[in-house]
Short mmCIF file of C-alpha atoms in Angstrom, two decimals:
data_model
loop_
_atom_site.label_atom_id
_atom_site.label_comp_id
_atom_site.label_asym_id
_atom_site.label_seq_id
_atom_site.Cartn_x
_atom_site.Cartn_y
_atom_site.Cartn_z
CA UNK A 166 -6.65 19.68 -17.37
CA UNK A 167 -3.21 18.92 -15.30
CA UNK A 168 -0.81 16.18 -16.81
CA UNK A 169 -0.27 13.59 -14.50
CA UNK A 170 1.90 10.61 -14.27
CA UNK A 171 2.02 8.39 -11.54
CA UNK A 172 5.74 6.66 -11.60
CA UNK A 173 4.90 3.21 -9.52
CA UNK A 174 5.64 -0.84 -8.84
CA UNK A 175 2.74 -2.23 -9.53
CA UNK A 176 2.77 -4.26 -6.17
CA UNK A 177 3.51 -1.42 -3.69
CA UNK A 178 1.10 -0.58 -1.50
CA UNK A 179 1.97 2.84 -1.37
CA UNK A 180 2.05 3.11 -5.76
CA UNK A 181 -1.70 1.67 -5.26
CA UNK A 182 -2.71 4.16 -1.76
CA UNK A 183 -1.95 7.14 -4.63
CA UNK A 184 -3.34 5.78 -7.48
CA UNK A 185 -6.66 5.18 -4.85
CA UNK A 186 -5.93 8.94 -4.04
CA UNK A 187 -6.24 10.37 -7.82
CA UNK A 188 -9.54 8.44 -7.87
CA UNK A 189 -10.75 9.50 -5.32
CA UNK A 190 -10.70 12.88 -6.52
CA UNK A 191 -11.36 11.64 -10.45
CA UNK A 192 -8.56 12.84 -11.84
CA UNK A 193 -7.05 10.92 -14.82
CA UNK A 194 -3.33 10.12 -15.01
CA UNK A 195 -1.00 8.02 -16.99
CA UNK A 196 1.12 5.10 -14.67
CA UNK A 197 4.47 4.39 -15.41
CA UNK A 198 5.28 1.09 -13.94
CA UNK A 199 8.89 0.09 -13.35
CA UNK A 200 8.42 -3.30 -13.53
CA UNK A 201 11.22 -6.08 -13.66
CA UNK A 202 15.03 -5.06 -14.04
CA UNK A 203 13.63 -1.80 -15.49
CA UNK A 204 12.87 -1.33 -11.38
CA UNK A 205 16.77 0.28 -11.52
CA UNK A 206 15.53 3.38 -13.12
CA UNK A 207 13.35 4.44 -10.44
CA UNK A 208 16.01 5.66 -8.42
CA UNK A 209 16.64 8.40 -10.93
CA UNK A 210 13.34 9.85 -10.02
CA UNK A 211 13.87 11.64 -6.65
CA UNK A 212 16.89 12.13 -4.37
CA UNK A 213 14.80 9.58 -2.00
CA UNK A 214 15.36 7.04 -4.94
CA UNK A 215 11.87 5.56 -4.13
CA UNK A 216 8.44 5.14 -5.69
CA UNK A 217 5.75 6.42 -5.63
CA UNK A 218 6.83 9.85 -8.02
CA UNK A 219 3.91 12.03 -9.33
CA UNK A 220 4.36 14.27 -12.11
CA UNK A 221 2.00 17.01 -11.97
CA UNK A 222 2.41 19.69 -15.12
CA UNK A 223 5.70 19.77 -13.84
CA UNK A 224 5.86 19.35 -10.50
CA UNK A 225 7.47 16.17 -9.35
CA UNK A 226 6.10 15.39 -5.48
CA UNK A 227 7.86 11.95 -4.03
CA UNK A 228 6.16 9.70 -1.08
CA UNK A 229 2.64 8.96 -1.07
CA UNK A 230 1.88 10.98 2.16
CA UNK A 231 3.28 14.01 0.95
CA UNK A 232 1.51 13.43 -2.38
CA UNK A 233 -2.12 12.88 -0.72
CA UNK A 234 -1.35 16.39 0.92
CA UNK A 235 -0.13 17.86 -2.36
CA UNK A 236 -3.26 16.43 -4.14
CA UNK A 237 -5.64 18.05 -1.44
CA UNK A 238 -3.96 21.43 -1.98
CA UNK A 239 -4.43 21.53 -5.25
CA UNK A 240 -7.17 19.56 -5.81
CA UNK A 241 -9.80 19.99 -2.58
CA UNK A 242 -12.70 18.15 -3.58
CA UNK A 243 -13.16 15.59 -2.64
CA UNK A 244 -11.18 15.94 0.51
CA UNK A 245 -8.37 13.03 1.36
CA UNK A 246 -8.10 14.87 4.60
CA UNK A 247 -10.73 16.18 7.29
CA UNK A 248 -11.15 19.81 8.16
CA UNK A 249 -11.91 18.85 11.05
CA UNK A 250 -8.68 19.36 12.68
CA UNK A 251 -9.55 15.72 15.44
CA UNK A 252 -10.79 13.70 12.72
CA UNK A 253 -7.94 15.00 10.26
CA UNK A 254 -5.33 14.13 13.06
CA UNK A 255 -7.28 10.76 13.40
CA UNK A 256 -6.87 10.66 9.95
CA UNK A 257 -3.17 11.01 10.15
CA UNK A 258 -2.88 8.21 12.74
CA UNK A 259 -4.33 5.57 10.55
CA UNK A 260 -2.15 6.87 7.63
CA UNK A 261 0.58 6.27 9.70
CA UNK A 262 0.04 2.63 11.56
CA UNK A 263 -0.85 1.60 7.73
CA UNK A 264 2.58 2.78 6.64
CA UNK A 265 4.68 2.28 9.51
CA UNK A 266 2.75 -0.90 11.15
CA UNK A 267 0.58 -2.49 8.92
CA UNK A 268 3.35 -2.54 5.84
CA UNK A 269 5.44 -4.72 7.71
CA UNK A 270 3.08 -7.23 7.77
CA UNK A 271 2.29 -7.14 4.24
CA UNK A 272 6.11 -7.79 3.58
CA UNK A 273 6.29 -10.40 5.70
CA UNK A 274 2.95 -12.31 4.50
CA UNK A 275 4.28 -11.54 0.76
CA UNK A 276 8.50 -13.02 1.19
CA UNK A 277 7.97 -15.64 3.56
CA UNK A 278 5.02 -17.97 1.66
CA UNK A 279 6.46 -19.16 -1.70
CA UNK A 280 2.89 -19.07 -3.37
CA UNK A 281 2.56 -15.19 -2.58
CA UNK A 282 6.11 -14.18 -3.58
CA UNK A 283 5.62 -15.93 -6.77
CA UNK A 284 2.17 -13.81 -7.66
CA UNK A 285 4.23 -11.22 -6.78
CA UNK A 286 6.96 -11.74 -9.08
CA UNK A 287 4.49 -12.51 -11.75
CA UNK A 288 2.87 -8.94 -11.28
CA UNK A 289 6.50 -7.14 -10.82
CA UNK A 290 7.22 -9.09 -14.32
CA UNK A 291 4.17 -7.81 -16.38
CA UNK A 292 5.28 -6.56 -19.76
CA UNK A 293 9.21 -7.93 -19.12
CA UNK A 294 10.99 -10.58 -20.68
CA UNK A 295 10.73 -13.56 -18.74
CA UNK A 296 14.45 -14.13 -18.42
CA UNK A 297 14.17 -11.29 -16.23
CA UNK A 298 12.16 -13.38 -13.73
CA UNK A 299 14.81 -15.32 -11.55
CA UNK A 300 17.05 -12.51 -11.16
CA UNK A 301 14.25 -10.37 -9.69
CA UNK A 302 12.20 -12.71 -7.67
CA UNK A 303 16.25 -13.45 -6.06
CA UNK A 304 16.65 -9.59 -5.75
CA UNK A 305 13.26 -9.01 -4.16
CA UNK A 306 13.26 -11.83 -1.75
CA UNK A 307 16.91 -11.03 -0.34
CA UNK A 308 15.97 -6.84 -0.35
CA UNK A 309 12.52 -7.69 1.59
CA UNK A 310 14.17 -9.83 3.52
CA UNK A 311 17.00 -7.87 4.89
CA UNK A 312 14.67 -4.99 5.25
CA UNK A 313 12.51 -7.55 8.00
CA UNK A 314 15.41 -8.08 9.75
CA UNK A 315 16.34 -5.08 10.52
CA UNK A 316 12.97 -3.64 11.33
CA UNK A 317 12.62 -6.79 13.59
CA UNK A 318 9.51 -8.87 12.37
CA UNK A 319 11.92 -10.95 10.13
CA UNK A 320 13.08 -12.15 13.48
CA UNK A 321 9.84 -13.56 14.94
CA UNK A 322 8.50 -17.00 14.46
CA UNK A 323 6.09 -17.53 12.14
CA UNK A 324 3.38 -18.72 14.33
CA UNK A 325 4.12 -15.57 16.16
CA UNK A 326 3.96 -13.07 13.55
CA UNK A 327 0.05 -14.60 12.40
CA UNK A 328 -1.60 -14.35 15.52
CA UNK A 329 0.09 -10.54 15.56
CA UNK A 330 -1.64 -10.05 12.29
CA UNK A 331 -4.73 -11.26 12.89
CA UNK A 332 -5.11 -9.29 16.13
CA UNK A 333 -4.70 -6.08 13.70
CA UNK A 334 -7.46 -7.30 11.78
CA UNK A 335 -9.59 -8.27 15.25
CA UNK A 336 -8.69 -4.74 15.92
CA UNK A 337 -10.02 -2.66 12.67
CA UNK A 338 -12.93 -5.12 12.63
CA UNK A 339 -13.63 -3.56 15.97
CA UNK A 340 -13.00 -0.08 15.21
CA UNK A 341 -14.83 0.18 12.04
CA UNK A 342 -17.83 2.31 13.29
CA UNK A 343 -21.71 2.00 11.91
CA UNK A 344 -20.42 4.33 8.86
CA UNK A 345 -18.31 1.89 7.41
CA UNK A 346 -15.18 4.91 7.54
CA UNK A 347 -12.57 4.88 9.91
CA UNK A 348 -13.11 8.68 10.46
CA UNK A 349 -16.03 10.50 10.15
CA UNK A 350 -18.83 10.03 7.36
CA UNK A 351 -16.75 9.29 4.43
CA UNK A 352 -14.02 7.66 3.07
CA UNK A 353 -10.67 9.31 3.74
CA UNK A 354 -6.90 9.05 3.64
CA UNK A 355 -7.35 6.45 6.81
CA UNK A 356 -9.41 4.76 4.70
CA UNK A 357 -7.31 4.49 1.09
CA UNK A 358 -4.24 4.00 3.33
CA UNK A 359 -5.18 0.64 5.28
CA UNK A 360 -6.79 -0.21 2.80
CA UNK A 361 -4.20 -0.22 0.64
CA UNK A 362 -2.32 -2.69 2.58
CA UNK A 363 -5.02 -5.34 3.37
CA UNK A 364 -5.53 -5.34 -0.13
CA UNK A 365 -2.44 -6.28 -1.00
CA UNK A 366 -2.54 -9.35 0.99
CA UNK A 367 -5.92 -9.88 -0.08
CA UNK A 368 -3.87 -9.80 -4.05
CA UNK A 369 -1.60 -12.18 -2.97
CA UNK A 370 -1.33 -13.92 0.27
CA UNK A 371 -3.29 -16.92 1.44
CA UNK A 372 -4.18 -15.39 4.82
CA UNK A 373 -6.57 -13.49 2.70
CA UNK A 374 -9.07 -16.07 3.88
CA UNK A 375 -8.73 -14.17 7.84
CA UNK A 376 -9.73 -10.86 5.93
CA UNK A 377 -13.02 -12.42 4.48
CA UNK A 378 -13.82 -13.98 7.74
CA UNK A 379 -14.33 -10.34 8.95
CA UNK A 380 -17.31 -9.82 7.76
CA UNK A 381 -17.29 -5.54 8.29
CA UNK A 382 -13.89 -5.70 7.24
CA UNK A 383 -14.17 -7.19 4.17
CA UNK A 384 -17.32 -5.35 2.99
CA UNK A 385 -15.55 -2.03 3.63
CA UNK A 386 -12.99 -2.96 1.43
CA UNK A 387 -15.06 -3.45 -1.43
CA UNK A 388 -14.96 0.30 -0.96
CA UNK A 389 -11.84 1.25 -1.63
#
């Protein structure tokens, strides 16, 4: 059996999209979560200086795309990926609007509602002294914040940047076919990937109410 340690944050969508990966394929690993100040030390990991990190009987693989590919190399069944090369390039799509699109709006959703940043704090904090708390909640609401801005949605009026949101959800509701997959007969990167996201707003974030008012959305991710 492989060794595997999953280096994460406990509230990044990404961390949680692999962890959902090495279930998917039943495969046991120990997480390493570098919660409060401890969240310094993750830079050490890769030259990236990001989480997520896998350690794999040592192999160290950073990003969680490139680690759902590594984990289907090595580890086929079940597939992440279709072999069909349409549906695996659908696949890839979805994997990308979740982490390039979708992310955004998790941010956003997570910094600007002071109920949701503190949940978030408190699951950042878990096993940390609490005089850690102020100085991180500060840190992550200035980094998140700075990081909006410059991709642009920090700019945007509120009122603005909801109805956005909810016409992604209008727009998966509407895409999720008679399967309940995005792609093909069973679930798949697409899948553990937005997934990932909505379910971090569903963790934290009020507007998880306009996620259970989808009523295929929110049964498919009870699947995830």
């Amino acid at each position: 059996m492989s060794k595997i340690v999953l280096h994460q944050w406990e509230i990044s969508p990404f961390c949680q999209k692999v962890a959902r990966s090495l279930a998917h394929k039943g495969l046991k690993y120990e997480a390493v979560n570098y919660n409060g100040l401890k969240a310094m030390f993750a830079a050490r990991l890769s030259s990236v200086g990001k989480l997520p990190v896998i350690d794999i009987d040592g192999t160290r693989v950073q990003d969680s795309t490139r680690i759902a590919r590594y984990l289907d190399e090595h580890y086929p069944e079940p597939p992440l990926y279709p072999a069909d090369p349409q549906q695996r390039a659908q696949a890839e799509l979805w994997e990308d609007y979740a982490d390039e699109l979708l992310y955004w709006y998790e941010v956003y959703l997570r910094v600007n509602d002071p109920d949701a940043l503190d949940q978030a704090v408190t699951l950042s904090m878990e096993g940390r002294p609490s005089v850690e708390r102020l100085p991180v909640k500060l840190s992550l609401r200035t980094m998140l914040r700075i990081s909006l801005a410059g991709q642009g949605l920090g700019r945007m009026k509120r009122e603005d940047v909801h109805a956005e949101f909810l016409r992604q959800l209008d727009r998966i509701e509407a895409l999720l076919p008679a399967s309940g997959w995005l792609v093909g007969d069973s679930k798949t990167i697409a899948d553990i990937a937005v997934g990932s996201q909505l379910l971090e707003i569903v963790r934290t974030s009020p507007m998880r109410r306009e996620i259970e008012r989808r009523p295929r959305l929110w049964a498919w991710l009870q699947h995830i």
